[in-house]
Amino acid sequence: MSSPSRGIVQLPPIDAPPPKTFDIRKYKTAASTLLRSGRVNELRRLNRTLPACSLPVKILQRIFIACAQTSFQIPTWTWLELTFVCSTWRQAALDCPELWCYIDFSHPKWTTLSLHRSRMFPISVRAMIEPNNQHSIHRTLHHAPMIRDVHLISSIYDIGPLIGTLKNPNRYLESLRINISRPDHDHGIRYSKRSTPICVSPLPSMKYLELHRTPFSLVSPRYTNLRHLSLHHLPLSECPSRPDFLALLERFVMLEHITLVHAFPKTAVAGSYSSARAIHLPTLSTMSLTGSAQELSSILECIVLQPTGRLHCHVDRMGDYKTHFVRLAHVVGSHFHGTAREMSLDTLVLTGREESLRFTEGHALNPDFRQSLRLRAFGGTEIVEPLLDLVIGPDMHTARDEAIVFALTSVWSALPLTDIHSLTLQNLDIITQKSWPKLLPSLRSLRVIDVAGHPPSGLLWALLLNARSHARLEHDDMSSMLLPTLEDIYLHNVDCFAGGLMVSSSGPVNSYCDLDDSRFLDVLSAYLEDRQQCGLAVRSLSLSRCSNVSMDILKDVRGCVSHLLWDHRGLYKEGTVKLATGSSAVYRSNWPGTEPLAFRHYFRLRTLLDLE
């Protein structure tokens, strides 16, 4: 076995855990005692009455295989213990050669036994590498005639002796997963650059490669039929140059899925804006990228995705978002503009998420507050997966609503949205009336708005003021009407008494000192009435599992829509709530309340009606 110092350098050793005991005498003694007691037949009859012992053999074997596939991640347990539960389970295990292909490395005795019973089938090497099994794994990787897949979990200290072997894997290998646990200091990962003899013959069986914190040299050009490449947290010392990275990818002509999580070429990390040639991978259908906006842009500029391909982007480090996010939005938008004829976007789903309370008890902004925004764009009703799945945040910059709104506006303006017919908003209420008019004009074909969770008061006020301005016109010019084709509105789990954010005349996008006491359903009713006066009545309004629904407002809405549907959850009786004298709006628990008095509140809808 190679010395641990050959795989890595300049890293201190760690204490090895004690080896697991294997005492066959205990099993023999227990079996002899059971036989002498005369209770074997009694126990067999008892086992026959247990449902678990009377399952069909095929079902048992499928359960055993599922256990064998994952049990290596539980250090205190081995799947071979299943074979000692009862005679039925043991016979089912012995009659399943595929089960014994999952070699048990918890003890040399189990390793020898499972290798012997695999009966020359392609084996699976799955283990958490420890000093007590390092030699067995090394020997198996070297001498096993056929290895189907390898899945190793290891510390940086124990993987060293196996690196050379993993660079020259078994020629029958189909899947390779290496997960190096995160060390105390990521900058301390330094793999040895000592060269190892590498064969040049291709390995056409390899289909799946997933690497976490490993040397980049494990991505071999010999994998000529590779379908799935997944790289995670590539050490900085292992990052290749962008030309070398693209040249290697270009060899994988059968590649279908690429996943890069903080594993980008050096030029992307260094911030180079120099142009690079774009590579075409004819079968590439999915790209999943996680990193900064700058890193994602540098990669997307160089890889051409198929027209029906799916793009998953997670920007978890915004940095200078006003510079880098515009570039990312341009690259993403260019792809979808180029594929609009073959696969146009028709559904948008926006989801907001807050990681913690926005304010402290003293109504100060919580320093630990983080939020994220997820945008999903779908290309057709028959397609379940989104063509674009973009997550923004959370990081320190997204604690400010301005960063979220700027990022959304950048992507929104870059995408071809003229064919969008459905817009879904989930817990997204931070976009105020000031920002929505920049987004809505591109949705000229929108027919459905679906709202869930926090009500988007900013959207509603933008629509209301726009419709009111057109309802008072003496001519029929509707060219500036927002959402002229809107037909249906759906509300799910919405607090209809909720108020919203006002627009600050200066400063940040949102002002938490100015809150609107107008209730959401009241504003919606006013919008529907004004839209009807414009000759563009909405076809239907549906309320499902909503709270604080006023029957008085529903009566007003009934005259503005052709179809009104609601359930009786949270419904107020007739006459109990009035628009002019009712209580003010309610707010989320993590927004400032009515105290201290420095926070100002306005009943915008009442003021608007009084002006008439």
Coordinates of C-alpha atoms in Angstrom, one line a residue:
M1 CA 0.0 0.0 0.0
S2 CA 1.3 3.5 -0.9
S3 CA 2.4 5.8 1.8
P4 CA -0.2 8.5 2.8
S5 CA 2.4 11.1 2.0
R6 CA 2.4 10.3 -1.7
G7 CA -1.1 11.6 -2.4
I8 CA -1.0 14.9 -0.5
V9 CA 1.6 17.1 1.1
Q10 CA 1.9 19.6 4.0
L11 CA -1.0 18.2 6.0
P12 CA -0.9 17.0 9.6
P13 CA -2.1 13.4 10.3
I14 CA -5.1 12.7 12.5
D15 CA -5.7 10.1 15.1
A16 CA -7.1 6.8 13.6
P17 CA -10.2 5.4 15.2
P18 CA -10.0 2.0 16.8
P19 CA -10.8 -0.9 14.3
K20 CA -14.1 -2.6 14.5
T21 CA -14.1 -6.0 16.2
F22 CA -15.1 -9.2 14.5
D23 CA -15.4 -12.1 16.8
I24 CA -16.9 -15.2 15.0
R25 CA -16.8 -17.1 18.4
K26 CA -19.6 -14.9 19.6
Y27 CA -21.9 -15.9 16.8
K28 CA -21.0 -19.6 17.3
T29 CA -21.7 -19.4 21.0
A30 CA -25.0 -17.7 20.5
A31 CA -26.1 -20.2 17.9
S32 CA -25.0 -23.2 20.1
T33 CA -26.9 -21.8 23.1
L34 CA -30.0 -21.3 21.0
L35 CA -29.9 -24.9 19.7
R36 CA -29.4 -26.4 23.2
S37 CA -32.4 -24.4 24.5
G38 CA -34.8 -26.3 22.2
R39 CA -36.5 -23.0 21.3
V40 CA -35.5 -23.0 17.6
N41 CA -38.8 -24.3 16.3
E42 CA -40.7 -22.0 18.6
L43 CA -38.8 -19.0 17.3
R44 CA -39.4 -20.1 13.7
R45 CA -43.1 -20.3 14.3
L46 CA -43.0 -16.8 15.9
N47 CA -41.1 -15.4 12.9
R48 CA -43.7 -16.8 10.5
T49 CA -46.4 -14.7 12.2
L50 CA -44.4 -11.5 11.7
P51 CA -45.3 -9.5 8.6
A52 CA -41.7 -8.5 8.0
C53 CA -40.6 -12.2 7.9
S54 CA -43.4 -13.1 5.4
L55 CA -42.8 -10.6 2.7
P56 CA -42.3 -11.8 -0.8
V57 CA -38.7 -12.7 -1.5
K58 CA -38.4 -10.2 -4.4
I59 CA -39.6 -7.4 -2.1
L60 CA -37.1 -8.4 0.6
Q61 CA -34.3 -8.5 -1.8
R62 CA -35.1 -5.0 -3.1
I63 CA -35.1 -3.7 0.5
F64 CA -31.8 -5.4 1.2
I65 CA -30.2 -3.8 -1.9
A66 CA -31.5 -0.4 -0.9
C67 CA -29.9 -0.9 2.5
A68 CA -26.6 -2.1 1.0
Q69 CA -26.4 1.0 -1.3
T70 CA -26.4 3.4 1.6
S71 CA -25.4 1.6 4.7
F72 CA -21.7 2.5 4.2
Q73 CA -22.6 6.0 5.4
I74 CA -23.6 4.7 8.8
P75 CA -20.3 3.7 10.6
T76 CA -22.0 1.8 13.4
W77 CA -24.0 -0.5 11.2
T78 CA -23.4 -2.9 8.3
W79 CA -26.0 -4.3 5.9
L80 CA -24.7 -7.8 6.5
E81 CA -26.5 -7.8 9.8
L82 CA -29.7 -8.1 8.0
T83 CA -28.8 -11.7 7.1
F84 CA -28.9 -12.7 10.8
V85 CA -32.4 -11.6 11.5
C86 CA -34.2 -14.8 10.6
S87 CA -33.8 -17.8 8.3
T88 CA -36.2 -16.3 5.7
W89 CA -34.2 -13.1 5.5
R90 CA -30.9 -15.0 5.3
Q91 CA -32.1 -17.3 2.5
A92 CA -33.5 -14.3 0.6
A93 CA -30.1 -12.6 0.9
L94 CA -28.1 -15.8 -0.2
D95 CA -30.3 -16.2 -3.2
C96 CA -29.6 -12.6 -4.4
P97 CA -26.2 -12.4 -6.1
E98 CA -26.7 -8.7 -6.9
L99 CA -26.9 -8.0 -3.2
W100 CA -23.4 -9.3 -2.5
C101 CA -22.0 -7.0 -5.2
Y102 CA -22.1 -4.3 -2.6
I103 CA -18.8 -5.1 -0.9
D104 CA -18.7 -4.5 2.9
F105 CA -15.5 -2.8 4.0
S106 CA -16.4 -2.5 7.7
H107 CA -14.1 -5.4 8.5
P108 CA -11.7 -7.6 6.5
K109 CA -13.8 -10.7 7.3
W110 CA -17.0 -9.1 5.8
T111 CA -15.0 -7.8 2.8
T112 CA -13.7 -11.3 2.0
L113 CA -17.1 -12.8 2.5
S114 CA -19.0 -10.4 0.3
L115 CA -16.3 -10.6 -2.4
H116 CA -16.5 -14.3 -2.4
R117 CA -20.3 -14.3 -2.7
S118 CA -20.5 -11.7 -5.5
R119 CA -19.8 -14.6 -7.9
M120 CA -17.8 -12.6 -10.4
F121 CA -20.6 -10.1 -10.9
P122 CA -19.5 -6.4 -11.4
I123 CA -19.0 -5.2 -7.8
S124 CA -19.8 -1.8 -6.2
V125 CA -17.1 -0.2 -4.0
R126 CA -18.9 2.1 -1.6
A127 CA -17.2 3.1 1.7
M128 CA -16.2 5.7 4.1
I129 CA -12.4 5.5 4.0
E130 CA -10.7 5.0 7.4
P131 CA -7.3 3.8 8.3
N132 CA -8.7 0.3 9.2
N133 CA -10.2 -0.2 5.8
Q134 CA -7.8 1.7 3.6
H135 CA -5.8 -1.3 2.6
S136 CA -8.8 -3.4 1.8
I137 CA -10.2 -0.7 -0.5
H138 CA -6.9 -0.1 -2.2
R139 CA -6.5 -3.9 -2.8
T140 CA -10.0 -4.2 -4.2
L141 CA -9.6 -1.3 -6.5
H142 CA -6.4 -2.8 -7.8
H143 CA -7.3 -6.5 -8.2
A144 CA -11.1 -6.8 -8.6
P145 CA -11.8 -8.0 -12.1
M146 CA -15.0 -6.0 -12.7
I147 CA -16.0 -2.8 -10.8
R148 CA -19.3 -1.3 -11.7
D149 CA -19.3 1.9 -9.5
V150 CA -17.2 3.6 -6.9
H151 CA -18.5 5.9 -4.2
L152 CA -16.0 7.0 -1.6
I153 CA -16.4 9.4 1.3
S154 CA -13.1 10.4 2.9
S155 CA -11.2 13.0 4.8
I156 CA -8.4 14.8 2.9
Y157 CA -5.9 12.7 5.0
D158 CA -7.1 9.3 4.1
I159 CA -7.7 9.7 0.3
G160 CA -4.1 10.2 -0.5
P161 CA -3.0 6.5 -1.1
L162 CA -6.0 6.0 -3.4
I163 CA -5.6 9.0 -5.7
G164 CA -3.2 7.2 -8.1
T165 CA -5.5 4.2 -8.4
L166 CA -8.6 6.4 -9.0
K167 CA -6.7 8.1 -11.9
N168 CA -6.5 4.7 -13.6
P169 CA -9.9 3.1 -12.7
N170 CA -11.3 -0.3 -13.7
R171 CA -12.2 -0.5 -17.3
Y172 CA -15.7 -1.6 -16.5
L173 CA -16.4 1.4 -14.2
E174 CA -19.7 3.2 -15.0
S175 CA -19.9 5.6 -12.1
L176 CA -17.3 7.4 -9.9
R177 CA -18.3 9.5 -6.9
I178 CA -15.6 10.9 -4.6
N179 CA -16.6 13.2 -1.7
I180 CA -13.8 14.7 0.3
S181 CA -15.1 16.2 3.5
R182 CA -14.4 19.9 4.1
P183 CA -11.2 20.4 6.2
D184 CA -10.9 23.0 8.8
H185 CA -9.2 25.4 6.3
D186 CA -10.1 25.1 2.6
H187 CA -6.9 26.9 1.6
G188 CA -4.9 24.0 3.2
I189 CA -6.0 21.5 0.5
R190 CA -2.9 20.8 -1.6
Y191 CA -2.7 17.7 -3.6
S192 CA 0.7 16.3 -4.8
K193 CA 1.5 17.2 -8.4
R194 CA 3.7 14.0 -8.7
S195 CA 2.7 12.5 -12.0
T196 CA 1.3 9.0 -12.2
P197 CA 1.5 6.7 -15.3
I198 CA -1.8 7.1 -17.1
C199 CA -3.1 4.8 -19.7
V200 CA -4.3 6.3 -23.0
S201 CA -7.0 3.7 -23.8
P202 CA -10.5 5.1 -23.6
L203 CA -13.0 4.0 -20.9
P204 CA -16.3 3.9 -22.7
S205 CA -18.2 2.4 -19.8
M206 CA -17.9 5.5 -17.6
K207 CA -21.2 7.5 -17.6
Y208 CA -21.3 9.4 -14.3
L209 CA -18.6 11.4 -12.6
E210 CA -19.1 13.4 -9.4
L211 CA -16.2 14.9 -7.5
H212 CA -16.1 17.0 -4.3
R213 CA -12.8 18.8 -3.4
T214 CA -10.7 16.4 -5.4
P215 CA -7.8 16.9 -7.9
F216 CA -9.1 18.1 -11.2
S217 CA -6.9 15.4 -12.9
L218 CA -9.6 12.8 -11.9
V219 CA -11.6 14.3 -14.8
S220 CA -10.0 12.2 -17.5
P221 CA -10.4 12.6 -21.2
R222 CA -10.5 8.8 -21.4
Y223 CA -14.2 9.0 -20.4
T224 CA -15.3 9.2 -24.0
N225 CA -19.0 8.4 -23.3
L226 CA -19.4 10.5 -20.1
R227 CA -23.0 11.6 -19.7
H228 CA -23.0 13.4 -16.3
L229 CA -20.2 15.6 -15.0
S230 CA -20.6 17.1 -11.5
L231 CA -17.8 19.1 -9.9
H232 CA -18.1 20.7 -6.4
H233 CA -15.8 23.0 -4.5
L234 CA -12.7 22.5 -6.7
P235 CA -9.6 23.6 -4.6
L236 CA -8.1 26.8 -5.9
S237 CA -4.8 25.1 -6.5
E238 CA -6.7 22.6 -8.8
C239 CA -8.6 25.1 -10.9
P240 CA -7.5 24.7 -14.6
S241 CA -7.3 27.6 -17.1
R242 CA -10.4 28.3 -19.0
P243 CA -8.9 27.1 -22.4
D244 CA -7.9 23.8 -20.8
F245 CA -11.2 23.4 -19.1
L246 CA -13.2 24.0 -22.3
A247 CA -10.8 21.8 -24.3
L248 CA -11.5 18.9 -21.9
L249 CA -15.3 19.5 -22.0
E250 CA -15.2 19.4 -25.8
R251 CA -13.9 15.8 -25.7
F252 CA -17.1 14.7 -23.9
V253 CA -19.3 14.6 -27.0
M254 CA -22.0 12.5 -25.3
L255 CA -22.3 14.8 -22.2
E256 CA -25.9 15.5 -21.2
H257 CA -25.6 17.2 -17.8
I258 CA -23.0 19.6 -16.3
T259 CA -23.0 20.6 -12.7
L260 CA -20.5 23.1 -11.4
V261 CA -20.7 24.3 -7.7
H262 CA -17.8 26.7 -7.0
A263 CA -15.7 24.7 -9.5
F264 CA -14.8 27.2 -12.2
P265 CA -11.7 27.9 -14.3
K266 CA -9.1 30.3 -13.1
T267 CA -10.0 33.0 -15.6
A268 CA -13.5 33.0 -14.3
V269 CA -12.3 33.4 -10.7
A270 CA -9.7 36.1 -11.7
G271 CA -12.4 38.1 -13.4
S272 CA -11.1 38.1 -17.0
Y273 CA -13.5 39.6 -19.5
S274 CA -11.5 38.4 -22.4
S275 CA -13.5 36.7 -25.1
A276 CA -13.2 32.9 -25.5
R277 CA -14.4 30.6 -28.2
A278 CA -17.8 28.9 -27.6
I279 CA -17.9 25.1 -27.6
H280 CA -20.9 23.1 -28.8
L281 CA -21.9 19.9 -27.0
P282 CA -24.5 18.3 -29.2
T283 CA -26.3 16.3 -26.5
L284 CA -26.0 18.8 -23.6
S285 CA -29.5 19.2 -22.0
T286 CA -28.9 20.6 -18.5
M287 CA -26.5 23.0 -17.0
S288 CA -26.5 23.6 -13.2
L289 CA -24.2 26.3 -12.0
T290 CA -23.6 27.7 -8.4
G291 CA -21.3 30.6 -7.8
S292 CA -20.9 34.4 -8.2
A293 CA -22.6 36.2 -11.1
Q294 CA -19.2 36.8 -12.5
E295 CA -18.3 33.1 -12.5
L296 CA -21.6 32.1 -14.0
S297 CA -21.3 34.6 -16.8
S298 CA -17.8 33.5 -17.8
I299 CA -18.9 29.9 -18.2
L300 CA -22.2 30.6 -19.9
E301 CA -20.5 32.7 -22.5
C302 CA -18.4 29.7 -23.6
I303 CA -20.9 26.8 -23.6
V304 CA -23.8 26.6 -26.1
L305 CA -26.9 25.0 -24.6
Q306 CA -29.4 23.2 -26.8
P307 CA -32.7 25.1 -27.6
T308 CA -34.7 22.8 -25.3
G309 CA -31.9 22.6 -22.7
R310 CA -32.5 23.5 -19.0
L311 CA -30.4 26.1 -17.2
H312 CA -30.2 26.1 -13.4
C313 CA -28.3 29.1 -11.9
H314 CA -27.7 29.9 -8.2
V315 CA -26.0 33.2 -7.6
D316 CA -25.0 32.8 -4.0
R317 CA -22.4 35.6 -4.0
M318 CA -23.7 38.9 -5.5
G319 CA -20.6 41.0 -5.1
D320 CA -20.7 44.1 -7.3
Y321 CA -24.2 43.1 -8.5
K322 CA -24.8 46.3 -10.5
T323 CA -21.8 45.4 -12.7
H324 CA -21.8 41.6 -12.9
F325 CA -25.5 40.8 -12.8
V326 CA -26.2 42.9 -15.9
R327 CA -23.7 40.8 -17.7
L328 CA -25.2 37.6 -16.4
A329 CA -28.7 38.7 -17.4
H330 CA -27.5 39.5 -20.9
V331 CA -25.9 36.1 -21.4
V332 CA -29.0 34.3 -20.1
G333 CA -31.3 36.4 -22.1
S334 CA -29.3 35.9 -25.3
H335 CA -29.7 32.1 -25.0
F336 CA -33.5 32.3 -24.6
H337 CA -33.9 34.9 -27.3
G338 CA -32.0 32.6 -29.7
T339 CA -34.3 29.6 -28.8
A340 CA -37.6 31.5 -28.7
R341 CA -38.8 30.2 -32.0
E342 CA -38.3 26.5 -31.0
M343 CA -39.3 26.8 -27.3
S344 CA -40.9 30.0 -26.1
L345 CA -41.4 30.8 -22.4
D346 CA -45.1 30.8 -21.3
T347 CA -45.1 30.6 -17.5
L348 CA -43.2 32.6 -14.8
V349 CA -43.0 31.6 -11.1
L350 CA -41.4 34.0 -8.7
T351 CA -40.8 32.8 -5.1
G352 CA -39.5 34.9 -2.2
R353 CA -37.9 33.4 0.9
E354 CA -36.6 35.0 4.0
E355 CA -34.0 33.2 6.1
S356 CA -34.7 35.1 9.4
L357 CA -36.7 37.9 10.8
R358 CA -36.2 41.2 9.0
F359 CA -36.3 43.3 12.2
T360 CA -35.2 43.0 15.7
E361 CA -37.5 43.7 18.7
G362 CA -36.4 47.3 18.6
H363 CA -37.5 47.6 14.9
A364 CA -33.9 47.8 13.7
L365 CA -32.8 45.8 10.7
N366 CA -31.6 42.4 11.8
P367 CA -27.9 42.1 10.9
D368 CA -28.4 38.4 10.3
F369 CA -31.3 38.9 7.9
R370 CA -30.9 37.2 4.5
Q371 CA -33.4 36.7 1.7
S372 CA -33.5 35.0 -1.7
L373 CA -35.5 35.1 -4.8
R374 CA -36.2 32.2 -7.2
L375 CA -37.3 32.7 -10.7
R376 CA -38.5 29.8 -12.8
A377 CA -39.5 30.0 -16.4
F378 CA -41.4 27.2 -18.1
G379 CA -41.7 26.5 -21.8
G380 CA -44.9 24.6 -22.1
T381 CA -47.7 22.9 -20.1
E382 CA -46.4 19.5 -21.0
I383 CA -42.9 20.3 -19.6
V384 CA -42.6 19.7 -15.9
E385 CA -39.0 21.0 -15.4
P386 CA -38.4 24.7 -15.9
L387 CA -36.2 25.8 -18.8
L388 CA -34.7 28.5 -16.5
D389 CA -34.3 28.1 -12.7
L390 CA -32.5 31.1 -11.3
V391 CA -31.9 31.6 -7.5
I392 CA -30.6 34.9 -6.3
G393 CA -29.0 34.8 -2.8
P394 CA -29.0 34.6 0.1
D395 CA -25.9 36.5 0.9
M396 CA -25.0 39.7 2.7
H397 CA -26.0 41.9 -0.3
T398 CA -29.5 40.4 -0.6
A399 CA -30.4 41.6 2.8
R400 CA -31.2 44.8 1.0
D401 CA -34.3 44.8 -1.2
E402 CA -32.6 47.0 -3.7
A403 CA -30.2 44.1 -4.7
I404 CA -33.1 41.7 -5.2
V405 CA -35.2 44.2 -7.2
F406 CA -32.2 45.2 -9.4
A407 CA -31.3 41.5 -10.1
L408 CA -34.9 40.7 -11.0
T409 CA -35.3 43.8 -13.2
S410 CA -32.1 42.9 -15.0
V411 CA -33.1 39.4 -15.8
W412 CA -36.7 40.3 -16.6
S413 CA -35.7 42.9 -19.1
A414 CA -33.3 40.4 -20.8
L415 CA -35.7 37.6 -21.2
P416 CA -38.3 37.2 -24.1
L417 CA -41.5 37.4 -22.1
T418 CA -44.0 38.4 -24.8
D419 CA -45.6 34.9 -24.8
I420 CA -45.9 34.6 -21.0
H421 CA -49.5 33.7 -20.2
S422 CA -49.3 32.8 -16.5
L423 CA -47.5 34.6 -13.6
T424 CA -47.3 33.0 -10.2
L425 CA -46.1 35.0 -7.1
Q426 CA -45.3 33.1 -4.0
N427 CA -44.4 35.1 -0.8
L428 CA -43.2 38.0 -2.9
D429 CA -44.2 41.4 -1.5
I430 CA -41.0 43.4 -1.4
I431 CA -41.5 44.8 -4.9
T432 CA -43.3 48.1 -4.6
Q433 CA -45.5 50.1 -7.0
K434 CA -42.3 52.0 -8.0
S435 CA -40.7 48.9 -9.6
W436 CA -43.7 46.9 -11.1
P437 CA -44.4 49.3 -14.0
K438 CA -40.9 48.5 -15.3
L439 CA -41.7 44.8 -15.4
L440 CA -45.4 44.6 -16.5
P441 CA -45.3 46.2 -20.0
S442 CA -43.4 43.2 -21.4
L443 CA -46.2 40.8 -20.3
R444 CA -48.5 41.7 -23.2
S445 CA -50.0 38.2 -23.4
L446 CA -50.5 37.5 -19.7
R447 CA -53.9 35.9 -18.9
V448 CA -53.5 34.4 -15.4
I449 CA -52.1 35.8 -12.1
D450 CA -51.7 33.3 -9.3
V451 CA -50.9 34.7 -5.8
A452 CA -49.9 32.6 -2.8
G453 CA -48.7 33.7 0.7
H454 CA -47.7 37.3 1.2
P455 CA -49.9 39.5 -1.0
P456 CA -48.0 41.6 -3.6
S457 CA -49.6 45.0 -2.7
G458 CA -47.0 46.8 -4.9
L459 CA -48.3 44.9 -8.0
L460 CA -51.9 45.6 -7.2
W461 CA -51.3 49.4 -6.7
A462 CA -49.4 49.6 -10.0
L463 CA -52.4 47.9 -11.7
L464 CA -55.0 50.0 -9.9
L465 CA -53.4 53.4 -10.6
N466 CA -52.9 52.4 -14.3
A467 CA -56.5 51.2 -14.7
R468 CA -57.9 54.3 -12.9
S469 CA -56.0 56.6 -15.2
H470 CA -57.5 54.8 -18.2
A471 CA -61.0 54.7 -16.7
R472 CA -61.1 58.5 -16.5
L473 CA -60.0 59.0 -20.1
E474 CA -62.5 60.3 -22.6
H475 CA -61.0 58.4 -25.5
D476 CA -60.3 54.8 -26.2
D477 CA -56.5 54.8 -26.3
M478 CA -55.5 51.6 -24.3
S479 CA -51.9 51.4 -25.7
S480 CA -50.4 52.0 -22.2
M481 CA -52.8 49.7 -20.4
L482 CA -51.0 47.2 -18.2
L483 CA -51.9 43.5 -18.7
P484 CA -54.6 44.1 -21.3
T485 CA -55.3 40.3 -21.8
L486 CA -55.6 39.5 -18.1
E487 CA -58.5 37.1 -17.5
D488 CA -58.2 35.1 -14.3
I489 CA -56.8 35.8 -10.8
Y490 CA -56.2 33.1 -8.2
L491 CA -55.5 33.7 -4.5
H492 CA -54.2 31.0 -2.2
N493 CA -53.5 31.3 1.6
V494 CA -53.6 35.1 1.3
D495 CA -54.4 37.4 4.2
C496 CA -56.9 39.7 2.6
F497 CA -56.6 42.3 5.3
A498 CA -52.8 42.6 4.7
G499 CA -51.3 46.0 4.0
G500 CA -48.3 46.7 1.9
L501 CA -45.1 48.9 1.5
M502 CA -45.3 52.4 0.3
V503 CA -42.9 54.0 -2.2
S504 CA -40.3 56.3 -0.8
S505 CA -39.8 59.5 -2.7
S506 CA -36.0 59.1 -2.3
G507 CA -33.5 56.7 -0.9
P508 CA -34.0 52.9 -1.0
V509 CA -36.5 51.1 -3.2
N510 CA -38.8 50.4 -0.2
S511 CA -39.5 52.5 2.8
Y512 CA -40.5 50.7 6.0
C513 CA -41.5 53.9 7.6
D514 CA -44.3 54.3 5.1
L515 CA -46.9 51.5 5.3
D516 CA -50.2 51.2 3.5
D517 CA -53.2 50.5 5.7
S518 CA -55.4 49.7 2.7
R519 CA -56.4 46.1 2.8
F520 CA -55.4 43.9 -0.1
L521 CA -58.8 42.6 -1.1
D522 CA -60.2 46.2 -0.9
V523 CA -57.5 47.4 -3.4
L524 CA -58.2 44.4 -5.6
S525 CA -61.9 45.2 -5.7
A526 CA -61.2 48.8 -6.7
Y527 CA -58.9 47.5 -9.5
L528 CA -61.5 45.1 -10.8
E529 CA -64.1 47.9 -10.9
D530 CA -61.9 50.3 -12.7
R531 CA -60.8 47.6 -15.2
Q532 CA -64.4 46.9 -15.9
Q533 CA -65.0 50.6 -16.7
C534 CA -62.2 50.3 -19.2
G535 CA -64.1 47.5 -21.0
L536 CA -61.6 44.9 -19.9
A537 CA -63.4 43.0 -17.2
V538 CA -61.6 40.1 -15.6
R539 CA -63.3 36.8 -16.3
S540 CA -62.8 35.1 -12.9
L541 CA -61.5 35.5 -9.3
S542 CA -60.9 32.5 -7.0
L543 CA -60.1 32.6 -3.3
S544 CA -58.8 29.4 -1.7
R545 CA -57.9 29.0 2.0
C546 CA -57.6 32.8 2.4
S547 CA -58.1 34.6 5.7
N548 CA -60.0 37.8 6.6
V549 CA -62.3 37.7 3.6
S550 CA -65.1 40.2 3.9
M551 CA -68.5 39.2 2.5
D552 CA -69.2 42.9 1.7
I553 CA -66.2 43.1 -0.6
L554 CA -67.1 39.9 -2.3
K555 CA -70.5 41.4 -3.2
D556 CA -68.8 44.3 -4.8
V557 CA -66.4 42.0 -6.6
R558 CA -69.3 39.9 -7.9
G559 CA -70.4 42.7 -10.1
C560 CA -67.0 43.1 -11.7
V561 CA -66.2 39.5 -12.7
S562 CA -68.1 36.8 -14.6
H563 CA -67.1 34.1 -12.2
L564 CA -66.4 34.4 -8.4
L565 CA -65.3 31.3 -6.4
W566 CA -64.4 31.2 -2.7
D567 CA -64.5 28.8 0.2
H568 CA -65.7 29.7 3.7
R569 CA -62.4 29.7 5.5
G570 CA -61.8 33.1 7.1
L571 CA -65.0 34.6 5.8
Y572 CA -66.5 37.5 7.7
K573 CA -70.3 37.8 7.9
E574 CA -72.2 40.5 6.1
G575 CA -72.0 44.0 7.7
T576 CA -69.2 43.2 10.2
V577 CA -66.5 45.1 8.3
K578 CA -66.9 48.3 6.4
L579 CA -64.4 50.0 4.2
A580 CA -64.6 53.5 5.9
T581 CA -64.8 52.4 9.5
G582 CA -63.1 49.1 9.6
S583 CA -59.9 48.3 11.3
S584 CA -56.6 49.1 9.6
A585 CA -54.6 46.6 7.7
V586 CA -52.5 43.9 9.4
Y587 CA -48.8 43.3 8.7
R588 CA -46.4 40.4 8.9
S589 CA -44.9 39.7 12.2
N590 CA -41.4 40.6 11.0
W591 CA -42.5 44.0 9.8
P592 CA -42.6 47.1 12.0
G593 CA -46.0 47.5 13.8
T594 CA -47.7 50.6 14.8
E595 CA -45.1 51.3 17.5
P596 CA -43.0 53.3 17.8
L597 CA -45.0 56.3 16.6
A598 CA -42.2 57.4 14.2
F599 CA -43.5 54.8 11.7
R600 CA -46.2 56.5 9.5
H601 CA -49.2 54.6 8.1
Y602 CA -51.5 55.8 5.3
F603 CA -54.9 54.5 4.1
R604 CA -54.1 55.1 0.5
L605 CA -57.4 53.6 -0.9
R606 CA -59.5 55.8 1.4
T607 CA -57.5 58.9 0.4
L608 CA -57.9 58.0 -3.3
L609 CA -61.7 57.6 -3.0
D610 CA -62.0 60.8 -1.0
L611 CA -60.3 62.7 -3.8
E612 CA -63.2 61.9 -6.0

